[in-house]
Amino acid sequence: MRSFGAITAALLVAGAVGATEIPQAERRSGYSFMKPDTRAIQDEDTANPGMLWVLDGEALWKRKSGATEKACADCHGDARTSMKGVAARYPAFDKATGRPIDLEQRINSCRSNHQQATPLPFESRELLALTAFVARQSQGVPIETGADPQLAPFIAKGRELYMQRQGQLNLGCTNCHDDNWDKRLAGSAITQGHPTGYPLYRLEWQSLGSLQRRLRACITGIRAQAYDYGAPELVELELYLMGRARGMALEAPAVRP
Amino acid sequence: MASALINVPAKAKRGDIIEIKTLMSHIMETGYRHTATGEVVPRDIITSFTCRFNGAEIFRADLFPAISANPFITFFTTVTQSGKFEFEWIGDKGFSETASASITVE
């Protein structure tokens, strides 16, 4: 009986470490899994359709909005300097709510609190445009998310969700993106799941989309119930993934197949 | 709101072959999709793209529902003189957009 207990304990330990984390030196952006044609779309600003949202975002940045009649630019000035490196630190800890918030939620909180404007709906053209414009200012900047010690418990929760098997297919994120990233699924490359380019233009979506949209699609893919946009679980997962990609260069707005 | 991204070299040598790249923001709704209640989503596409150089048409394309959103059209031309490229996109629901780019030929 004692030996049975010992085996169970050993299995539990093995289960916990069974998923091997990708060594730092072997981390690869989704970009490196793409064909040259798709890379070419991302590489050139006049070929990258994500730039349409960036240009829209630049216009929105300067547009006065809400009861205070203020534009983002009235407080933050020139985004090229004030927003440089900002996206590389999100999701970040929000003092007001005591939780991590992602870049979309930060923009909306700024809208509600400082512009006294209505928050923009998730995945709306305006919110994606502003996010893309802000993220674009950090293109090439190494990701720093997760440095704040207050984020530690939320990163741990995000990691737990990442490791958790769920859905009818009983898969966790790690089962594909840590254990099988050098293989293919239905002809498509399984990537390492580093969110280096969000918001990004997916050729499949024929549109720009957020990391939350991508995560929801993946969760639906394993036939689990996707969390609603803005759900704490999604933000924690975003936080874990960005921390996992720390040091990799931001590519927003990226292009993916 | 931003609508077009144009890539034309600013300078070229006389007789050079240059590549022109254009990207137009458009949803390109096929007209073959239905809503959850079964109604057809009406077709909304770009139907025609034209490029003129100093007023003369040098390239034209007809577009159809199978073309993806935000159509990216590229083509090559030979330049013999400095001038202005004018681009025009025409589509359903009265869609009409123009853009232009100049080139200096040395």
CSV table of C-alpha atoms in Angstrom, one decimal:
chain,number,residue,atom,x,y,z
A,1,MET,CA,0.0,0.0,0.0
A,2,ARG,CA,2.8,2.3,0.9
A,3,SER,CA,4.6,1.6,-2.5
A,4,PHE,CA,1.3,2.3,-4.3
A,5,GLY,CA,1.2,5.7,-2.5
A,6,ALA,CA,4.8,6.3,-3.6
A,7,ILE,CA,4.0,5.5,-7.2
A,8,THR,CA,1.0,7.8,-7.2
A,9,ALA,CA,3.1,10.6,-5.7
A,10,ALA,CA,5.8,10.0,-8.3
A,11,LEU,CA,3.2,10.1,-11.1
A,12,LEU,CA,1.8,13.3,-9.7
A,13,VAL,CA,5.2,14.9,-9.7
A,14,ALA,CA,5.9,13.6,-13.2
A,15,GLY,CA,2.5,15.0,-14.3
A,16,ALA,CA,3.4,18.4,-13.0
A,17,VAL,CA,6.7,18.5,-14.8
A,18,GLY,CA,5.7,16.4,-17.7
A,19,ALA,CA,5.2,19.4,-19.9
A,20,THR,CA,8.7,20.6,-20.7
A,21,GLU,CA,9.1,24.3,-21.0
A,22,ILE,CA,10.9,25.6,-24.1
A,23,PRO,CA,14.5,26.5,-23.4
A,24,GLN,CA,15.2,30.3,-23.8
A,25,ALA,CA,17.5,29.8,-26.7
A,26,GLU,CA,14.9,27.7,-28.6
A,27,ARG,CA,12.1,30.2,-28.4
A,28,ARG,CA,10.7,31.2,-31.8
A,29,SER,CA,8.2,33.8,-32.9
A,30,GLY,CA,5.3,32.6,-35.0
A,31,TYR,CA,6.9,34.6,-37.8
A,32,SER,CA,9.6,32.0,-38.2
A,33,PHE,CA,7.0,29.3,-38.9
A,34,MET,CA,5.5,31.3,-41.8
A,35,LYS,CA,6.2,30.9,-45.5
A,36,PRO,CA,8.3,33.6,-47.3
A,37,ASP,CA,5.1,35.0,-49.0
A,38,THR,CA,3.4,35.6,-45.7
A,39,ARG,CA,6.5,37.1,-44.1
A,40,ALA,CA,6.8,39.5,-47.0
A,41,ILE,CA,3.3,40.8,-46.2
A,42,GLN,CA,4.4,41.6,-42.6
A,43,ASP,CA,7.8,43.0,-43.5
A,44,GLU,CA,6.6,45.9,-45.6
A,45,ASP,CA,4.4,48.6,-44.2
A,46,THR,CA,2.6,49.3,-47.5
A,47,ALA,CA,1.8,45.5,-47.9
A,48,ASN,CA,0.8,44.9,-44.3
A,49,PRO,CA,-3.0,45.3,-43.9
A,50,GLY,CA,-2.5,45.8,-40.2
A,51,MET,CA,-1.1,49.2,-41.0
A,52,LEU,CA,-4.7,50.3,-42.1
A,53,TRP,CA,-5.7,49.9,-38.4
A,54,VAL,CA,-2.5,51.7,-37.3
A,55,LEU,CA,-3.3,54.7,-39.5
A,56,ASP,CA,-6.9,54.7,-38.2
A,57,GLY,CA,-5.5,54.6,-34.7
A,58,GLU,CA,-3.3,57.6,-35.3
A,59,ALA,CA,-6.4,59.6,-36.4
A,60,LEU,CA,-8.3,58.4,-33.3
A,61,TRP,CA,-5.4,59.3,-31.1
A,62,LYS,CA,-5.8,62.9,-32.1
A,63,ARG,CA,-9.6,63.0,-32.1
A,64,LYS,CA,-11.3,64.7,-29.1
A,65,SER,CA,-13.7,62.3,-27.4
A,66,GLY,CA,-16.0,62.1,-24.4
A,67,ALA,CA,-17.5,64.7,-22.0
A,68,THR,CA,-14.0,66.2,-21.3
A,69,GLU,CA,-13.5,66.9,-25.0
A,70,LYS,CA,-9.9,65.5,-24.7
A,71,ALA,CA,-8.0,63.5,-27.2
A,72,CYS,CA,-5.4,60.9,-26.2
A,73,ALA,CA,-2.8,63.3,-27.6
A,74,ASP,CA,-3.8,66.1,-25.2
A,75,CYS,CA,-2.4,64.1,-22.3
A,76,HIS,CA,0.1,61.7,-23.9
A,77,GLY,CA,1.4,64.0,-26.6
A,78,ASP,CA,3.3,62.4,-29.5
A,79,ALA,CA,2.7,58.6,-29.2
A,80,ARG,CA,6.0,57.9,-31.0
A,81,THR,CA,7.8,58.9,-27.8
A,82,SER,CA,5.2,58.6,-25.1
A,83,MET,CA,4.0,55.1,-26.1
A,84,LYS,CA,7.3,53.6,-27.1
A,85,GLY,CA,7.8,50.4,-25.1
A,86,VAL,CA,4.4,50.6,-23.4
A,87,ALA,CA,2.8,47.7,-25.2
A,88,ALA,CA,5.9,45.6,-24.3
A,89,ARG,CA,4.9,45.9,-20.6
A,90,TYR,CA,1.3,44.8,-20.9
A,91,PRO,CA,-0.8,43.2,-19.4
A,92,ALA,CA,0.3,45.3,-16.4
A,93,PHE,CA,-0.9,45.6,-12.8
A,94,ASP,CA,-3.8,48.1,-12.4
A,95,LYS,CA,-3.9,49.8,-9.0
A,96,ALA,CA,-7.5,50.8,-9.2
A,97,THR,CA,-8.8,47.2,-9.6
A,98,GLY,CA,-5.9,45.4,-8.0
A,99,ARG,CA,-5.7,43.1,-11.0
A,100,PRO,CA,-3.7,42.9,-14.2
A,101,ILE,CA,-5.3,44.5,-17.3
A,102,ASP,CA,-4.3,44.2,-20.9
A,103,LEU,CA,-3.7,47.0,-23.4
A,104,GLU,CA,-7.3,47.1,-24.6
A,105,GLN,CA,-8.6,47.4,-21.1
A,106,ARG,CA,-6.0,50.1,-20.3
A,107,ILE,CA,-7.2,52.1,-23.3
A,108,ASN,CA,-10.8,51.7,-22.2
A,109,SER,CA,-10.1,52.6,-18.6
A,110,CYS,CA,-8.4,55.8,-19.9
A,111,ARG,CA,-11.4,56.5,-21.9
A,112,SER,CA,-13.8,56.1,-19.0
A,113,ASN,CA,-11.7,57.8,-16.4
A,114,HIS,CA,-10.0,60.6,-18.2
A,115,GLN,CA,-12.1,61.3,-21.3
A,116,GLN,CA,-15.4,60.3,-19.7
A,117,ALA,CA,-16.2,58.5,-22.9
A,118,THR,CA,-18.0,55.2,-23.3
A,119,PRO,CA,-15.6,52.2,-23.4
A,120,LEU,CA,-15.1,50.8,-26.9
A,121,PRO,CA,-16.5,47.3,-27.4
A,122,PHE,CA,-13.9,44.4,-27.6
A,123,GLU,CA,-12.8,43.7,-31.2
A,124,SER,CA,-14.4,46.9,-32.5
A,125,ARG,CA,-12.6,48.7,-35.3
A,126,GLU,CA,-11.8,51.7,-33.0
A,127,LEU,CA,-10.4,49.7,-30.1
A,128,LEU,CA,-8.3,47.5,-32.4
A,129,ALA,CA,-7.1,50.6,-34.2
A,130,LEU,CA,-6.0,52.4,-31.0
A,131,THR,CA,-4.4,49.3,-29.7
A,132,ALA,CA,-2.6,48.6,-32.9
A,133,PHE,CA,-1.4,52.3,-33.0
A,134,VAL,CA,-0.1,52.1,-29.5
A,135,ALA,CA,1.5,48.6,-30.0
A,136,ARG,CA,3.1,49.7,-33.2
A,137,GLN,CA,5.2,52.3,-31.3
A,138,SER,CA,6.9,49.3,-29.5
A,139,GLN,CA,7.8,47.4,-32.7
A,140,GLY,CA,11.2,45.8,-32.1
A,141,VAL,CA,11.2,46.5,-28.4
A,142,PRO,CA,11.9,43.4,-26.2
A,143,ILE,CA,8.9,42.2,-24.2
A,144,GLU,CA,9.2,43.1,-20.5
A,145,THR,CA,5.8,42.0,-19.2
A,146,GLY,CA,5.7,40.4,-15.7
A,147,ALA,CA,8.5,42.3,-14.0
A,148,ASP,CA,6.1,43.8,-11.4
A,149,PRO,CA,6.2,41.6,-8.3
A,150,GLN,CA,2.5,42.3,-7.7
A,151,LEU,CA,1.7,40.3,-10.8
A,152,ALA,CA,3.2,37.0,-9.4
A,153,PRO,CA,-0.1,35.4,-8.2
A,154,PHE,CA,-1.8,36.2,-11.5
A,155,ILE,CA,1.0,34.8,-13.6
A,156,ALA,CA,0.8,31.7,-11.5
A,157,LYS,CA,-2.9,31.5,-12.2
A,158,GLY,CA,-2.3,32.0,-15.9
A,159,ARG,CA,0.3,29.3,-15.9
A,160,GLU,CA,-2.1,26.9,-14.2
A,161,LEU,CA,-4.7,27.6,-16.9
A,162,TYR,CA,-2.1,27.1,-19.6
A,163,MET,CA,-1.2,23.7,-18.1
A,164,GLN,CA,-4.8,22.6,-17.4
A,165,ARG,CA,-6.3,20.0,-19.6
A,166,GLN,CA,-9.9,20.9,-20.6
A,167,GLY,CA,-12.6,20.5,-23.2
A,168,GLN,CA,-13.9,17.5,-25.0
A,169,LEU,CA,-10.4,16.9,-26.5
A,170,ASN,CA,-9.0,17.1,-23.0
A,171,LEU,CA,-6.0,19.3,-24.0
A,172,GLY,CA,-4.1,22.0,-22.3
A,173,CYS,CA,-2.2,24.8,-24.2
A,174,THR,CA,1.0,23.2,-23.2
A,175,ASN,CA,0.2,19.9,-24.9
A,176,CYS,CA,0.6,21.6,-28.3
A,177,HIS,CA,2.6,24.7,-27.7
A,178,ASP,CA,5.4,23.2,-25.5
A,179,ASP,CA,5.3,19.6,-26.4
A,180,ASN,CA,4.6,19.5,-30.1
A,181,TRP,CA,5.6,22.9,-31.5
A,182,ASP,CA,7.9,21.3,-34.1
A,183,LYS,CA,5.0,19.4,-35.6
A,184,ARG,CA,1.9,20.2,-37.7
A,185,LEU,CA,-1.8,20.1,-37.1
A,186,ALA,CA,-4.0,19.6,-40.1
A,187,GLY,CA,-1.2,21.0,-42.3
A,188,SER,CA,-0.7,24.1,-40.2
A,189,ALA,CA,2.5,24.7,-38.2
A,190,ILE,CA,1.9,24.4,-34.4
A,191,THR,CA,3.8,27.4,-33.1
A,192,GLN,CA,5.2,28.0,-29.7
A,193,GLY,CA,2.4,30.3,-28.8
A,194,HIS,CA,4.4,33.5,-28.1
A,195,PRO,CA,2.1,36.5,-28.5
A,196,THR,CA,4.7,38.8,-30.0
A,197,GLY,CA,2.6,40.5,-32.6
A,198,TYR,CA,-0.8,41.4,-31.2
A,199,PRO,CA,-3.1,42.9,-32.3
A,200,LEU,CA,-2.3,41.1,-35.6
A,201,TYR,CA,-3.8,40.6,-39.0
A,202,ARG,CA,-4.8,37.0,-39.6
A,203,LEU,CA,-5.3,36.1,-43.2
A,204,GLU,CA,-8.0,33.6,-42.0
A,205,TRP,CA,-9.9,36.4,-40.2
A,206,GLN,CA,-9.3,38.8,-43.1
A,207,SER,CA,-9.1,41.3,-40.3
A,208,LEU,CA,-7.0,42.5,-37.3
A,209,GLY,CA,-7.8,40.7,-34.1
A,210,SER,CA,-6.7,40.8,-30.4
A,211,LEU,CA,-4.9,38.1,-28.4
A,212,GLN,CA,-8.1,37.4,-26.6
A,213,ARG,CA,-9.8,36.6,-29.9
A,214,ARG,CA,-6.9,34.2,-30.7
A,215,LEU,CA,-7.1,32.6,-27.3
A,216,ARG,CA,-10.9,32.2,-27.5
A,217,ALA,CA,-10.5,30.5,-30.9
A,218,CYS,CA,-7.9,28.1,-29.5
A,219,ILE,CA,-10.1,27.2,-26.5
A,220,THR,CA,-13.0,26.6,-28.9
A,221,GLY,CA,-10.7,24.4,-30.9
A,222,ILE,CA,-10.1,22.1,-28.0
A,223,ARG,CA,-13.9,22.1,-27.6
A,224,ALA,CA,-14.0,23.8,-24.3
A,225,GLN,CA,-16.2,26.7,-23.4
A,226,ALA,CA,-14.4,30.0,-24.3
A,227,TYR,CA,-14.2,32.7,-21.6
A,228,ASP,CA,-16.0,36.0,-22.4
A,229,TYR,CA,-13.9,38.9,-23.7
A,230,GLY,CA,-12.4,40.7,-20.8
A,231,ALA,CA,-12.7,37.7,-18.4
A,232,PRO,CA,-10.0,37.6,-15.7
A,233,GLU,CA,-8.9,34.1,-16.9
A,234,LEU,CA,-8.1,35.4,-20.4
A,235,VAL,CA,-6.1,38.3,-19.0
A,236,GLU,CA,-4.2,36.0,-16.7
A,237,LEU,CA,-3.4,33.7,-19.7
A,238,GLU,CA,-2.3,36.7,-21.7
A,239,LEU,CA,-0.1,37.8,-18.8
A,240,TYR,CA,1.5,34.4,-18.5
A,241,LEU,CA,2.1,34.1,-22.3
A,242,MET,CA,3.6,37.6,-22.5
A,243,GLY,CA,5.9,36.8,-19.5
A,244,ARG,CA,6.8,33.5,-21.2
A,245,ALA,CA,7.9,35.5,-24.2
A,246,ARG,CA,9.9,38.0,-22.2
A,247,GLY,CA,12.9,39.3,-24.1
A,248,MET,CA,11.4,38.5,-27.5
A,249,ALA,CA,10.9,41.5,-29.8
A,250,LEU,CA,7.4,42.9,-30.3
A,251,GLU,CA,6.2,42.8,-33.9
A,252,ALA,CA,2.8,44.4,-33.8
A,253,PRO,CA,1.0,44.7,-36.1
A,254,ALA,CA,2.1,41.2,-37.2
A,255,VAL,CA,0.6,39.1,-40.0
A,256,ARG,CA,-0.3,35.4,-39.5
A,257,PRO,CA,-1.9,32.8,-41.8
B,1,MET,CA,-10.2,56.9,-41.8
B,2,ALA,CA,-7.3,55.4,-43.6
B,3,SER,CA,-8.2,53.6,-46.8
B,4,ALA,CA,-5.3,53.0,-49.1
B,5,LEU,CA,-1.6,52.1,-48.8
B,6,ILE,CA,0.4,52.9,-51.9
B,7,ASN,CA,4.0,51.9,-52.7
B,8,VAL,CA,5.5,53.6,-55.7
B,9,PRO,CA,9.3,54.3,-55.9
B,10,ALA,CA,9.9,58.0,-55.6
B,11,LYS,CA,12.7,57.9,-58.2
B,12,ALA,CA,13.6,55.7,-61.1
B,13,LYS,CA,15.9,55.8,-64.1
B,14,ARG,CA,14.3,56.2,-67.6
B,15,GLY,CA,13.2,52.8,-68.9
B,16,ASP,CA,13.4,51.1,-65.5
B,17,ILE,CA,10.8,48.4,-64.7
B,18,ILE,CA,9.1,49.4,-61.4
B,19,GLU,CA,6.7,47.6,-59.2
B,20,ILE,CA,3.6,49.3,-58.0
B,21,LYS,CA,1.9,48.0,-54.9
B,22,THR,CA,-1.6,49.1,-53.7
B,23,LEU,CA,-3.7,48.0,-50.7
B,24,MET,CA,-7.3,49.2,-50.3
B,25,SER,CA,-9.3,48.8,-47.2
B,26,HIS,CA,-12.5,47.0,-48.0
B,27,ILE,CA,-14.5,44.2,-46.4
B,28,MET,CA,-15.2,42.4,-49.7
B,29,GLU,CA,-18.4,40.8,-48.5
B,30,THR,CA,-19.1,38.0,-51.0
B,31,GLY,CA,-22.9,38.1,-51.0
B,32,TYR,CA,-22.9,34.3,-50.5
B,33,ARG,CA,-23.1,34.4,-46.7
B,34,HIS,CA,-26.1,34.2,-44.5
B,35,THR,CA,-26.9,35.6,-41.1
B,36,ALA,CA,-27.9,33.4,-38.2
B,37,THR,CA,-31.6,34.1,-39.1
B,38,GLY,CA,-31.0,33.0,-42.7
B,39,GLU,CA,-31.0,36.3,-44.5
B,40,VAL,CA,-28.4,36.9,-47.2
B,41,VAL,CA,-25.7,39.3,-46.3
B,42,PRO,CA,-25.8,41.6,-49.4
B,43,ARG,CA,-22.8,41.6,-51.7
B,44,ASP,CA,-20.4,44.5,-51.0
B,45,ILE,CA,-17.2,44.3,-53.0
B,46,ILE,CA,-14.8,46.4,-55.1
B,47,THR,CA,-15.6,45.7,-58.7
B,48,SER,CA,-13.0,47.7,-60.5
B,49,PHE,CA,-9.4,49.0,-60.1
B,50,THR,CA,-7.8,51.4,-62.5
B,51,CYS,CA,-4.4,53.0,-62.6
B,52,ARG,CA,-3.7,56.0,-64.8
B,53,PHE,CA,-0.3,57.6,-65.5
B,54,ASN,CA,-0.5,61.3,-66.5
B,55,GLY,CA,-4.1,60.7,-67.5
B,56,ALA,CA,-3.5,57.6,-69.6
B,57,GLU,CA,-4.8,54.2,-68.4
B,58,ILE,CA,-2.0,51.8,-67.9
B,59,PHE,CA,-3.6,49.0,-65.8
B,60,ARG,CA,-7.1,47.9,-65.0
B,61,ALA,CA,-8.5,44.9,-63.1
B,62,ASP,CA,-12.0,43.6,-62.4
B,63,LEU,CA,-12.6,42.2,-59.0
B,64,PHE,CA,-14.9,39.4,-58.0
B,65,PRO,CA,-16.4,38.0,-54.7
B,66,ALA,CA,-13.6,35.4,-54.3
B,67,ILE,CA,-11.1,38.1,-53.6
B,68,SER,CA,-10.2,38.5,-50.0
B,69,ALA,CA,-10.8,41.6,-47.8
B,70,ASN,CA,-8.4,44.5,-48.2
B,71,PRO,CA,-7.3,43.6,-51.7
B,72,PHE,CA,-3.6,43.9,-52.4
B,73,ILE,CA,-2.9,44.6,-56.1
B,74,THR,CA,0.6,44.8,-57.5
B,75,PHE,CA,1.8,45.2,-61.0
B,76,PHE,CA,4.9,46.2,-63.0
B,77,THR,CA,5.3,49.1,-65.5
B,78,THR,CA,8.1,50.8,-67.4
B,79,VAL,CA,8.7,54.5,-66.7
B,80,THR,CA,9.7,56.8,-69.4
B,81,GLN,CA,9.0,60.2,-67.9
B,82,SER,CA,8.2,61.9,-64.6
B,83,GLY,CA,4.6,62.1,-63.6
B,84,LYS,CA,1.7,61.1,-61.5
B,85,PHE,CA,0.0,57.7,-61.0
B,86,GLU,CA,-3.7,58.0,-60.2
B,87,PHE,CA,-5.5,55.0,-58.7
B,88,GLU,CA,-9.2,54.5,-58.6
B,89,TRP,CA,-11.3,51.8,-56.9
B,90,ILE,CA,-15.0,51.5,-57.6
B,91,GLY,CA,-17.4,49.1,-56.0
B,92,ASP,CA,-20.9,48.2,-54.7
B,93,LYS,CA,-23.0,50.6,-52.7
B,94,GLY,CA,-21.4,53.6,-54.4
B,95,PHE,CA,-17.9,52.8,-53.2
B,96,SER,CA,-15.4,55.1,-54.8
B,97,GLU,CA,-11.9,55.8,-53.6
B,98,THR,CA,-8.9,57.5,-55.2
B,99,ALA,CA,-5.2,57.9,-54.4
B,100,SER,CA,-2.2,59.1,-56.2
B,101,ALA,CA,1.6,59.0,-56.1
B,102,SER,CA,4.3,60.9,-58.0
B,103,ILE,CA,7.5,59.6,-59.5
B,104,THR,CA,10.6,61.4,-60.7
B,105,VAL,CA,12.4,59.9,-63.7
B,106,GLU,CA,16.0,60.8,-64.2
